[in-house]
């Protein structure tokens, strides 16, 4: 069970970095291989130096991407880097300047301005990501990195793993103009042995997405969840020890309360506490009739109204937030909260409106009762409140 979770969380399981985990995953694969191949429709790659689970989403969502990256240039640089490494043998050495020259010569009109700090910083970020994944290793590096000085140099050694970073496609991807073309191909793909079937798509969505919403009577994925709820719940319980919650408006797979799942909500991040408090406030306003739900349980309000709700929450609960959000402007708080909630399918901002989705009412939080009591006592005694609010 733990080995499967490690596979799901990792790009690669590297033998050099964690030999015990590598052999543990290899030896236990037979216990959950059917779940990977039949239910999720994933391929698993077993090599002498690494193990890789090729994870595909059921549908593309806004939050998906490389969490280390902040700009589309970094994705472009990553593709250039993979192209550069394609012609390198395992253990072959190369210099940072070789990467820079390759990218310059292959870019459109050689239009990469390496004199700009931001551009150099983006390349450094991509290189750090590649090293973290062990696509290559550092043999020698100067004290100052490339972002600080464009004349800096470094010596790297190829590991050969980069050839397996991008999965193989059975179609000509040059014909795909955007992600929707990939999705459409997958929907229409029928293979007698390993088709991308509705079952695979549903299991992938439940595994990877914060929630699978009910899109109405024609929603075949949600119809599948309702029809095979028991079987799906048994699978997630057996292989991951997670529970399946199915409601009229959405379905969600929930890990154990004390389990620390990567990139899950709630988390230890300060923004997570803010959103928990906000969710409780919104839920209370729904109960009090201050916010009206549409027939699909979605609430639509203006951005100004959403910001006013956030102001109210900050006024009443902000005393226990981390310093960043306790002291920041309401504009900064609003931007961070909306971005965070969009990534977890709680809200959607469009046309100057905020669409609030049902997951908001599913996960709420507040301070422990004794925290508020202690705060009142401290204020009565003229003392400041604590700054370590808990859920």
mmCIF file of C-alpha atoms in Angstrom:
data_model
loop_
_atom_site.group_PDB
_atom_site.id
_atom_site.type_symbol
_atom_site.label_atom_id
_atom_site.label_comp_id
_atom_site.label_asym_id
_atom_site.label_seq_id
_atom_site.Cartn_x
_atom_site.Cartn_y
_atom_site.Cartn_z
ATOM 1 C CA UNK A 1 0.000 0.000 0.000
ATOM 2 C CA UNK A 2 2.753 2.473 0.947
ATOM 3 C CA UNK A 3 4.793 1.449 -2.094
ATOM 4 C CA UNK A 4 1.861 2.272 -4.391
ATOM 5 C CA UNK A 5 1.517 5.699 -2.767
ATOM 6 C CA UNK A 6 5.236 6.351 -3.336
ATOM 7 C CA UNK A 7 4.807 5.449 -6.998
ATOM 8 C CA UNK A 8 1.884 7.828 -7.311
ATOM 9 C CA UNK A 9 3.808 10.696 -5.685
ATOM 10 C CA UNK A 10 7.120 10.276 -7.543
ATOM 11 C CA UNK A 11 8.371 10.953 -11.055
ATOM 12 C CA UNK A 12 10.919 8.166 -10.647
ATOM 13 C CA UNK A 13 11.892 5.676 -7.951
ATOM 14 C CA UNK A 14 15.695 5.806 -8.261
ATOM 15 C CA UNK A 15 17.769 2.869 -7.072
ATOM 16 C CA UNK A 16 20.846 5.030 -6.456
ATOM 17 C CA UNK A 17 18.912 7.375 -4.162
ATOM 18 C CA UNK A 18 16.754 4.857 -2.295
ATOM 19 C CA UNK A 19 17.733 1.259 -2.923
ATOM 20 C CA UNK A 20 15.449 -0.055 -0.182
ATOM 21 C CA UNK A 21 12.382 1.650 -1.662
ATOM 22 C CA UNK A 22 13.339 0.544 -5.182
ATOM 23 C CA UNK A 23 13.392 -3.135 -4.230
ATOM 24 C CA UNK A 24 10.355 -2.769 -1.989
ATOM 25 C CA UNK A 25 8.312 -1.388 -4.903
ATOM 26 C CA UNK A 26 9.677 -4.023 -7.258
ATOM 27 C CA UNK A 27 8.869 -6.900 -4.887
ATOM 28 C CA UNK A 28 5.390 -5.642 -3.955
ATOM 29 C CA UNK A 29 4.236 -4.742 -7.471
ATOM 30 C CA UNK A 30 2.266 -7.970 -7.836
ATOM 31 C CA UNK A 31 -0.018 -6.862 -4.979
ATOM 32 C CA UNK A 32 -1.390 -3.814 -6.775
ATOM 33 C CA UNK A 33 -0.457 -4.249 -10.452
ATOM 34 C CA UNK A 34 -4.048 -5.078 -11.432
ATOM 35 C CA UNK A 35 -5.249 -1.793 -9.906
ATOM 36 C CA UNK A 36 -2.598 0.123 -11.893
ATOM 37 C CA UNK A 37 -3.121 -1.577 -15.246
ATOM 38 C CA UNK A 38 -6.816 -2.521 -15.248
ATOM 39 C CA UNK A 39 -8.485 0.205 -13.197
ATOM 40 C CA UNK A 40 -6.177 3.186 -13.854
ATOM 41 C CA UNK A 41 -4.914 2.008 -17.245
ATOM 42 C CA UNK A 42 -1.354 3.078 -16.396
ATOM 43 C CA UNK A 43 1.924 1.619 -17.612
ATOM 44 C CA UNK A 44 4.752 0.881 -15.209
ATOM 45 C CA UNK A 45 8.344 1.009 -16.409
ATOM 46 C CA UNK A 46 10.849 -1.192 -14.606
ATOM 47 C CA UNK A 47 14.555 -0.634 -15.303
ATOM 48 C CA UNK A 48 17.792 -1.611 -13.574
ATOM 49 C CA UNK A 49 18.267 1.919 -12.207
ATOM 50 C CA UNK A 50 14.718 3.244 -11.802
ATOM 51 C CA UNK A 51 10.992 2.526 -11.718
ATOM 52 C CA UNK A 52 8.474 4.885 -13.289
ATOM 53 C CA UNK A 53 4.686 4.905 -13.190
ATOM 54 C CA UNK A 54 3.363 6.766 -16.224
ATOM 55 C CA UNK A 55 0.533 8.809 -14.729
ATOM 56 C CA UNK A 56 -2.106 10.371 -16.964
ATOM 57 C CA UNK A 57 -5.039 12.511 -15.868
ATOM 58 C CA UNK A 58 -8.632 11.612 -16.634
ATOM 59 C CA UNK A 59 -9.130 15.168 -17.847
ATOM 60 C CA UNK A 60 -6.894 18.240 -17.956
ATOM 61 C CA UNK A 61 -7.363 20.714 -15.106
ATOM 62 C CA UNK A 62 -5.963 24.141 -14.282
ATOM 63 C CA UNK A 63 -3.824 23.013 -11.356
ATOM 64 C CA UNK A 64 -1.934 20.427 -13.393
ATOM 65 C CA UNK A 65 1.648 21.226 -14.317
ATOM 66 C CA UNK A 66 5.107 21.253 -12.767
ATOM 67 C CA UNK A 67 4.810 22.907 -9.364
ATOM 68 C CA UNK A 68 8.410 24.167 -9.514
ATOM 69 C CA UNK A 69 7.631 26.262 -12.618
ATOM 70 C CA UNK A 70 6.048 29.709 -12.670
ATOM 71 C CA UNK A 71 6.353 30.741 -16.314
ATOM 72 C CA UNK A 72 5.735 29.095 -19.686
ATOM 73 C CA UNK A 73 9.343 29.856 -20.651
ATOM 74 C CA UNK A 74 10.430 27.231 -18.133
ATOM 75 C CA UNK A 75 8.438 24.570 -19.980
ATOM 76 C CA UNK A 76 10.063 25.660 -23.232
ATOM 77 C CA UNK A 77 13.511 25.472 -21.632
ATOM 78 C CA UNK A 78 12.706 22.010 -20.272
ATOM 79 C CA UNK A 79 11.826 20.766 -23.767
ATOM 80 C CA UNK A 80 15.052 22.264 -25.120
ATOM 81 C CA UNK A 81 16.965 20.564 -22.319
ATOM 82 C CA UNK A 82 15.385 17.178 -23.070
ATOM 83 C CA UNK A 83 16.236 17.612 -26.754
ATOM 84 C CA UNK A 84 19.824 18.443 -25.800
ATOM 85 C CA UNK A 85 20.118 15.358 -23.582
ATOM 86 C CA UNK A 86 18.586 13.095 -26.235
ATOM 87 C CA UNK A 87 21.903 12.871 -28.087
ATOM 88 C CA UNK A 88 23.990 12.372 -24.961
ATOM 89 C CA UNK A 89 25.188 8.964 -23.824
ATOM 90 C CA UNK A 90 24.870 7.834 -20.247
ATOM 91 C CA UNK A 91 27.752 9.259 -18.128
ATOM 92 C CA UNK A 92 28.678 11.688 -20.917
ATOM 93 C CA UNK A 93 29.777 15.045 -19.524
ATOM 94 C CA UNK A 94 28.798 18.491 -20.771
ATOM 95 C CA UNK A 95 29.023 22.126 -19.745
ATOM 96 C CA UNK A 96 26.332 24.640 -18.854
ATOM 97 C CA UNK A 97 27.536 26.759 -21.769
ATOM 98 C CA UNK A 98 26.775 23.830 -24.099
ATOM 99 C CA UNK A 99 23.130 23.924 -22.950
ATOM 100 C CA UNK A 100 22.961 27.694 -23.420
ATOM 101 C CA UNK A 101 24.471 27.494 -26.926
ATOM 102 C CA UNK A 102 22.105 24.675 -27.925
ATOM 103 C CA UNK A 103 19.036 26.616 -26.797
ATOM 104 C CA UNK A 104 20.197 29.780 -28.537
ATOM 105 C CA UNK A 105 20.894 28.016 -31.831
ATOM 106 C CA UNK A 106 17.559 26.158 -31.807
ATOM 107 C CA UNK A 107 15.315 28.991 -30.670
ATOM 108 C CA UNK A 108 13.386 31.086 -33.155
ATOM 109 C CA UNK A 109 15.897 33.517 -34.672
ATOM 110 C CA UNK A 110 18.185 32.871 -31.704
ATOM 111 C CA UNK A 111 15.913 35.171 -29.723
ATOM 112 C CA UNK A 112 16.805 34.200 -26.145
ATOM 113 C CA UNK A 113 18.170 37.223 -24.326
ATOM 114 C CA UNK A 114 20.579 35.703 -21.821
ATOM 115 C CA UNK A 115 21.581 39.147 -20.579
ATOM 116 C CA UNK A 116 18.178 39.418 -18.875
ATOM 117 C CA UNK A 117 18.273 38.211 -15.269
ATOM 118 C CA UNK A 118 14.702 36.835 -15.382
ATOM 119 C CA UNK A 119 15.522 34.594 -18.357
ATOM 120 C CA UNK A 120 18.683 33.262 -16.727
ATOM 121 C CA UNK A 121 16.762 32.676 -13.471
ATOM 122 C CA UNK A 122 14.193 30.606 -15.383
ATOM 123 C CA UNK A 123 16.895 28.407 -16.911
ATOM 124 C CA UNK A 124 18.497 27.915 -13.489
ATOM 125 C CA UNK A 125 15.101 26.855 -12.136
ATOM 126 C CA UNK A 126 14.731 24.294 -14.936
ATOM 127 C CA UNK A 127 18.236 22.940 -14.342
ATOM 128 C CA UNK A 128 17.543 22.581 -10.613
ATOM 129 C CA UNK A 129 14.352 20.690 -11.444
ATOM 130 C CA UNK A 130 16.262 18.362 -13.798
ATOM 131 C CA UNK A 131 18.924 17.704 -11.155
ATOM 132 C CA UNK A 132 16.231 16.988 -8.557
ATOM 133 C CA UNK A 133 14.826 14.339 -10.892
ATOM 134 C CA UNK A 134 18.347 13.013 -11.541
ATOM 135 C CA UNK A 135 18.163 13.670 -15.280
ATOM 136 C CA UNK A 136 21.804 14.671 -14.873
ATOM 137 C CA UNK A 137 24.150 15.281 -11.951
ATOM 138 C CA UNK A 138 26.546 18.073 -11.051
ATOM 139 C CA UNK A 139 30.238 17.257 -11.288
ATOM 140 C CA UNK A 140 31.604 20.750 -10.753
ATOM 141 C CA UNK A 141 29.950 24.127 -10.271
ATOM 142 C CA UNK A 142 31.148 27.674 -9.673
ATOM 143 C CA UNK A 143 30.174 29.576 -6.544
ATOM 144 C CA UNK A 144 27.991 32.024 -8.474
ATOM 145 C CA UNK A 145 25.134 30.503 -10.430
ATOM 146 C CA UNK A 146 24.134 31.402 -13.967
ATOM 147 C CA UNK A 147 21.339 33.708 -12.790
ATOM 148 C CA UNK A 148 23.862 35.986 -11.096
ATOM 149 C CA UNK A 149 26.475 35.870 -13.842
ATOM 150 C CA UNK A 150 25.891 34.825 -17.440
ATOM 151 C CA UNK A 151 29.555 33.871 -17.736
ATOM 152 C CA UNK A 152 29.255 31.257 -14.974
ATOM 153 C CA UNK A 153 30.110 27.671 -15.848
ATOM 154 C CA UNK A 154 29.227 24.237 -14.532
ATOM 155 C CA UNK A 155 30.116 20.654 -15.444
ATOM 156 C CA UNK A 156 27.338 18.060 -15.562
ATOM 157 C CA UNK A 157 27.072 14.338 -16.244
ATOM 158 C CA UNK A 158 24.166 12.681 -18.037
ATOM 159 C CA UNK A 159 22.360 9.830 -16.249
ATOM 160 C CA UNK A 160 20.364 8.594 -19.255
ATOM 161 C CA UNK A 161 17.051 8.918 -17.394
ATOM 162 C CA UNK A 162 15.912 11.946 -19.403
ATOM 163 C CA UNK A 163 14.990 9.653 -22.315
ATOM 164 C CA UNK A 164 12.169 8.265 -20.186
ATOM 165 C CA UNK A 165 10.839 11.572 -18.846
ATOM 166 C CA UNK A 166 8.352 12.156 -21.671
ATOM 167 C CA UNK A 167 6.052 9.254 -22.410
ATOM 168 C CA UNK A 168 5.726 7.694 -25.848
ATOM 169 C CA UNK A 169 2.715 8.738 -27.910
ATOM 170 C CA UNK A 170 0.966 6.477 -30.397
ATOM 171 C CA UNK A 171 -0.099 9.503 -32.448
ATOM 172 C CA UNK A 172 1.721 12.216 -34.321
ATOM 173 C CA UNK A 173 1.720 14.953 -31.692
ATOM 174 C CA UNK A 174 2.654 17.534 -34.310
ATOM 175 C CA UNK A 175 -0.980 17.355 -35.400
ATOM 176 C CA UNK A 176 -2.162 18.335 -31.909
ATOM 177 C CA UNK A 177 -2.683 22.069 -31.470
ATOM 178 C CA UNK A 178 -3.596 22.025 -27.755
ATOM 179 C CA UNK A 179 -4.372 19.685 -24.851
ATOM 180 C CA UNK A 180 -7.946 19.166 -26.081
ATOM 181 C CA UNK A 181 -6.630 17.294 -29.117
ATOM 182 C CA UNK A 182 -4.909 14.810 -26.795
ATOM 183 C CA UNK A 183 -8.085 14.416 -24.756
ATOM 184 C CA UNK A 184 -10.209 13.867 -27.844
ATOM 185 C CA UNK A 185 -7.815 11.233 -29.116
ATOM 186 C CA UNK A 186 -7.907 9.417 -25.780
ATOM 187 C CA UNK A 187 -11.707 9.493 -25.717
ATOM 188 C CA UNK A 188 -11.912 7.899 -29.140
ATOM 189 C CA UNK A 189 -9.158 5.362 -28.595
ATOM 190 C CA UNK A 190 -10.434 1.794 -28.533
ATOM 191 C CA UNK A 191 -7.950 -1.007 -28.102
ATOM 192 C CA UNK A 192 -8.913 -4.637 -27.571
ATOM 193 C CA UNK A 193 -6.220 -5.074 -24.927
ATOM 194 C CA UNK A 194 -5.611 -1.710 -23.218
ATOM 195 C CA UNK A 195 -8.192 0.828 -24.271
ATOM 196 C CA UNK A 196 -8.574 4.211 -22.609
ATOM 197 C CA UNK A 197 -12.031 3.259 -21.367
ATOM 198 C CA UNK A 198 -14.490 5.165 -19.241
ATOM 199 C CA UNK A 199 -13.442 3.102 -16.237
ATOM 200 C CA UNK A 200 -9.828 4.258 -16.571
ATOM 201 C CA UNK A 201 -10.907 7.871 -16.942
ATOM 202 C CA UNK A 202 -13.170 7.756 -13.880
ATOM 203 C CA UNK A 203 -10.549 6.102 -11.667
ATOM 204 C CA UNK A 204 -7.924 8.615 -12.811
ATOM 205 C CA UNK A 205 -10.186 11.566 -12.102
ATOM 206 C CA UNK A 206 -11.038 10.279 -8.635
ATOM 207 C CA UNK A 207 -7.365 9.599 -7.905
ATOM 208 C CA UNK A 208 -5.871 12.859 -9.158
ATOM 209 C CA UNK A 209 -8.609 15.488 -8.975
ATOM 210 C CA UNK A 210 -9.757 17.233 -5.782
ATOM 211 C CA UNK A 211 -13.366 16.372 -6.681
ATOM 212 C CA UNK A 212 -15.419 14.971 -9.560
ATOM 213 C CA UNK A 213 -18.515 17.118 -9.949
ATOM 214 C CA UNK A 214 -21.839 15.911 -11.308
ATOM 215 C CA UNK A 215 -22.279 17.713 -14.631
ATOM 216 C CA UNK A 216 -25.890 16.652 -15.129
ATOM 217 C CA UNK A 217 -27.981 13.900 -16.678
ATOM 218 C CA UNK A 218 -25.606 13.438 -19.633
ATOM 219 C CA UNK A 219 -22.505 13.061 -17.465
ATOM 220 C CA UNK A 220 -21.398 9.505 -18.219
ATOM 221 C CA UNK A 221 -18.471 9.613 -15.761
ATOM 222 C CA UNK A 222 -20.707 10.460 -12.822
ATOM 223 C CA UNK A 223 -23.227 7.868 -13.973
ATOM 224 C CA UNK A 224 -20.422 5.289 -13.824
ATOM 225 C CA UNK A 225 -19.506 6.401 -10.288
ATOM 226 C CA UNK A 226 -23.100 5.981 -9.110
ATOM 227 C CA UNK A 227 -23.555 2.591 -10.782
ATOM 228 C CA UNK A 228 -20.268 1.098 -9.582
ATOM 229 C CA UNK A 229 -19.856 2.988 -6.341
ATOM 230 C CA UNK A 230 -19.355 -0.128 -4.221
ATOM 231 C CA UNK A 231 -16.678 -1.593 -6.470
ATOM 232 C CA UNK A 232 -14.812 1.719 -6.746
ATOM 233 C CA UNK A 233 -14.942 2.237 -2.988
ATOM 234 C CA UNK A 234 -13.623 -1.282 -2.366
ATOM 235 C CA UNK A 235 -10.691 -0.694 -4.737
ATOM 236 C CA UNK A 236 -9.586 2.577 -3.173
ATOM 237 C CA UNK A 237 -9.976 1.106 0.300
ATOM 238 C CA UNK A 238 -8.049 -2.056 -0.555
ATOM 239 C CA UNK A 239 -5.134 -0.490 -2.408
ATOM 240 C CA UNK A 240 -4.792 2.944 -0.766
ATOM 241 C CA UNK A 241 -6.940 2.762 2.375
ATOM 242 C CA UNK A 242 -8.893 5.804 1.163
ATOM 243 C CA UNK A 243 -12.648 6.332 1.415
ATOM 244 C CA UNK A 244 -15.054 7.309 -1.362
ATOM 245 C CA UNK A 245 -17.684 9.952 -0.606
ATOM 246 C CA UNK A 246 -20.468 10.254 -3.184
ATOM 247 C CA UNK A 247 -22.981 13.095 -2.983
ATOM 248 C CA UNK A 248 -25.689 14.352 -5.293
ATOM 249 C CA UNK A 249 -23.386 17.030 -6.692
ATOM 250 C CA UNK A 250 -19.947 15.465 -6.518
ATOM 251 C CA UNK A 251 -17.680 12.556 -5.564
ATOM 252 C CA UNK A 252 -14.390 12.716 -3.714
ATOM 253 C CA UNK A 253 -11.783 10.232 -2.526
ATOM 254 C CA UNK A 254 -10.707 11.031 1.034
ATOM 255 C CA UNK A 255 -7.416 9.840 2.626
ATOM 256 C CA UNK A 256 -7.205 8.951 6.304
ATOM 257 C CA UNK A 257 -7.364 11.912 8.657
ATOM 258 C CA UNK A 258 -3.740 11.664 9.805
ATOM 259 C CA UNK A 259 -2.292 10.811 6.402
ATOM 260 C CA UNK A 260 -0.002 13.409 4.844
ATOM 261 C CA UNK A 261 -0.764 13.230 1.126
ATOM 262 C CA UNK A 262 1.382 15.393 -1.119
ATOM 263 C CA UNK A 263 -0.346 18.550 -2.428
ATOM 264 C CA UNK A 264 -3.594 17.775 -0.627
ATOM 265 C CA UNK A 265 -6.031 20.117 1.128
ATOM 266 C CA UNK A 266 -5.998 20.981 3.951
ATOM 267 C CA UNK A 267 -2.268 21.171 4.523
ATOM 268 C CA UNK A 268 0.267 22.877 6.764
ATOM 269 C CA UNK A 269 0.463 25.892 4.453
ATOM 270 C CA UNK A 270 -0.713 29.193 5.866
ATOM 271 C CA UNK A 271 -3.080 29.733 2.936
ATOM 272 C CA UNK A 272 -4.806 26.457 3.829
ATOM 273 C CA UNK A 273 -5.886 27.837 7.222
ATOM 274 C CA UNK A 274 -7.246 30.969 5.541
ATOM 275 C CA UNK A 275 -9.351 28.918 3.124
ATOM 276 C CA UNK A 276 -10.648 26.626 5.881
ATOM 277 C CA UNK A 277 -11.936 29.665 7.774
ATOM 278 C CA UNK A 278 -13.369 31.174 4.594
ATOM 279 C CA UNK A 279 -15.140 27.921 3.718
ATOM 280 C CA UNK A 280 -16.769 27.776 7.141
ATOM 281 C CA UNK A 281 -17.938 31.357 6.798
ATOM 282 C CA UNK A 282 -19.419 30.687 3.348
ATOM 283 C CA UNK A 283 -21.123 27.547 4.631
ATOM 284 C CA UNK A 284 -22.612 29.523 7.513
ATOM 285 C CA UNK A 285 -23.876 32.209 5.133
ATOM 286 C CA UNK A 286 -25.540 29.486 3.054
ATOM 287 C CA UNK A 287 -27.200 28.084 6.177
ATOM 288 C CA UNK A 288 -28.379 31.570 7.138
ATOM 289 C CA UNK A 289 -29.774 32.215 3.672
ATOM 290 C CA UNK A 290 -27.344 35.044 2.882
ATOM 291 C CA UNK A 291 -25.975 33.153 -0.144
ATOM 292 C CA UNK A 292 -28.300 31.461 -2.624
ATOM 293 C CA UNK A 293 -27.410 28.258 -4.444
ATOM 294 C CA UNK A 294 -28.304 27.537 -8.047
ATOM 295 C CA UNK A 295 -29.984 24.265 -8.993
ATOM 296 C CA UNK A 296 -26.541 22.639 -9.391
ATOM 297 C CA UNK A 297 -25.511 23.884 -5.912
ATOM 298 C CA UNK A 298 -23.148 26.478 -7.400
ATOM 299 C CA UNK A 299 -23.170 29.993 -5.910
ATOM 300 C CA UNK A 300 -22.410 32.951 -8.196
ATOM 301 C CA UNK A 301 -21.398 36.260 -6.637
ATOM 302 C CA UNK A 302 -19.473 39.341 -7.724
ATOM 303 C CA UNK A 303 -15.773 39.727 -7.002
ATOM 304 C CA UNK A 304 -16.514 42.644 -4.678
ATOM 305 C CA UNK A 305 -18.908 40.541 -2.610
ATOM 306 C CA UNK A 306 -16.375 37.718 -2.381
ATOM 307 C CA UNK A 307 -13.723 40.195 -1.240
ATOM 308 C CA UNK A 308 -16.095 41.560 1.408
ATOM 309 C CA UNK A 309 -16.614 38.031 2.744
ATOM 310 C CA UNK A 310 -12.837 37.609 2.856
ATOM 311 C CA UNK A 311 -12.445 40.921 4.701
ATOM 312 C CA UNK A 312 -14.963 39.757 7.295
ATOM 313 C CA UNK A 313 -13.109 36.463 7.774
ATOM 314 C CA UNK A 314 -9.756 38.239 8.107
ATOM 315 C CA UNK A 315 -11.227 40.579 10.725
ATOM 316 C CA UNK A 316 -12.640 37.753 12.837
ATOM 317 C CA UNK A 317 -10.071 34.981 12.283
ATOM 318 C CA UNK A 318 -6.929 36.636 10.941
ATOM 319 C CA UNK A 319 -5.336 36.998 14.367
ATOM 320 C CA UNK A 320 -4.197 33.375 14.215
ATOM 321 C CA UNK A 321 -2.983 33.258 10.617
ATOM 322 C CA UNK A 322 0.669 33.186 9.623
ATOM 323 C CA UNK A 323 2.324 36.609 9.486
ATOM 324 C CA UNK A 324 2.238 36.753 5.674
ATOM 325 C CA UNK A 325 -1.556 36.703 5.572
ATOM 326 C CA UNK A 326 -2.162 38.381 8.904
ATOM 327 C CA UNK A 327 -0.400 41.527 7.712
ATOM 328 C CA UNK A 328 -0.830 41.522 3.929
ATOM 329 C CA UNK A 329 -3.202 43.744 1.972
ATOM 330 C CA UNK A 330 -6.685 42.494 1.179
ATOM 331 C CA UNK A 331 -5.778 42.587 -2.527
ATOM 332 C CA UNK A 332 -2.837 40.242 -1.986
ATOM 333 C CA UNK A 333 -4.954 37.964 0.200
ATOM 334 C CA UNK A 334 -7.747 37.917 -2.379
ATOM 335 C CA UNK A 335 -5.378 37.020 -5.235
ATOM 336 C CA UNK A 336 -3.704 34.196 -3.301
ATOM 337 C CA UNK A 337 -6.979 32.773 -1.972
ATOM 338 C CA UNK A 338 -8.719 32.734 -5.357
ATOM 339 C CA UNK A 339 -5.701 31.163 -7.066
ATOM 340 C CA UNK A 340 -5.414 28.503 -4.355
ATOM 341 C CA UNK A 341 -9.136 27.713 -4.361
ATOM 342 C CA UNK A 342 -9.247 27.515 -8.161
ATOM 343 C CA UNK A 343 -6.498 24.885 -8.055
ATOM 344 C CA UNK A 344 -8.641 22.767 -5.721
ATOM 345 C CA UNK A 345 -11.856 23.157 -7.764
ATOM 346 C CA UNK A 346 -13.533 25.207 -5.025
ATOM 347 C CA UNK A 347 -14.075 28.372 -7.045
ATOM 348 C CA UNK A 348 -13.755 29.661 -10.575
ATOM 349 C CA UNK A 349 -13.241 33.313 -11.509
ATOM 350 C CA UNK A 350 -14.654 34.466 -14.821
ATOM 351 C CA UNK A 351 -16.523 37.483 -16.222
ATOM 352 C CA UNK A 352 -15.934 39.454 -12.984
ATOM 353 C CA UNK A 353 -17.836 36.788 -11.074
ATOM 354 C CA UNK A 354 -16.790 34.161 -8.558
ATOM 355 C CA UNK A 355 -18.391 30.751 -8.987
ATOM 356 C CA UNK A 356 -18.356 28.924 -5.644
ATOM 357 C CA UNK A 357 -18.551 25.132 -5.970
ATOM 358 C CA UNK A 358 -19.905 22.532 -3.510
ATOM 359 C CA UNK A 359 -16.493 21.348 -2.291
ATOM 360 C CA UNK A 360 -16.293 24.566 -0.237
ATOM 361 C CA UNK A 361 -18.966 23.229 2.112
ATOM 362 C CA UNK A 362 -17.289 19.816 2.321
ATOM 363 C CA UNK A 363 -14.011 20.943 3.914
ATOM 364 C CA UNK A 364 -14.300 23.633 6.595
ATOM 365 C CA UNK A 365 -12.257 24.459 9.671
ATOM 366 C CA UNK A 366 -11.947 26.659 12.727
ATOM 367 C CA UNK A 367 -9.774 27.216 15.775
ATOM 368 C CA UNK A 368 -10.194 24.853 18.729
ATOM 369 C CA UNK A 369 -12.640 26.193 21.291
ATOM 370 C CA UNK A 370 -9.937 26.635 23.927
ATOM 371 C CA UNK A 371 -7.905 28.739 21.461
ATOM 372 C CA UNK A 372 -10.685 31.346 21.254
ATOM 373 C CA UNK A 373 -11.223 31.201 25.032
ATOM 374 C CA UNK A 374 -7.508 31.727 25.679
ATOM 375 C CA UNK A 375 -7.472 34.629 23.242
ATOM 376 C CA UNK A 376 -10.365 36.337 25.041
ATOM 377 C CA UNK A 377 -8.599 35.882 28.376
ATOM 378 C CA UNK A 378 -5.371 37.335 26.971
ATOM 379 C CA UNK A 379 -7.178 40.346 25.538
ATOM 380 C CA UNK A 380 -8.929 40.909 28.867
ATOM 381 C CA UNK A 381 -5.513 40.905 30.543
ATOM 382 C CA UNK A 382 -4.132 43.281 27.892
ATOM 383 C CA UNK A 383 -1.949 40.653 26.194
ATOM 384 C CA UNK A 384 -1.580 39.965 22.487
ATOM 385 C CA UNK A 385 -3.114 36.899 20.849
ATOM 386 C CA UNK A 386 -1.103 33.900 19.701
ATOM 387 C CA UNK A 387 -0.109 33.612 16.070
ATOM 388 C CA UNK A 388 -0.212 29.859 15.659
ATOM 389 C CA UNK A 389 -3.827 29.118 14.802
ATOM 390 C CA UNK A 390 -4.748 25.486 14.343
ATOM 391 C CA UNK A 391 -7.503 23.721 12.503
#
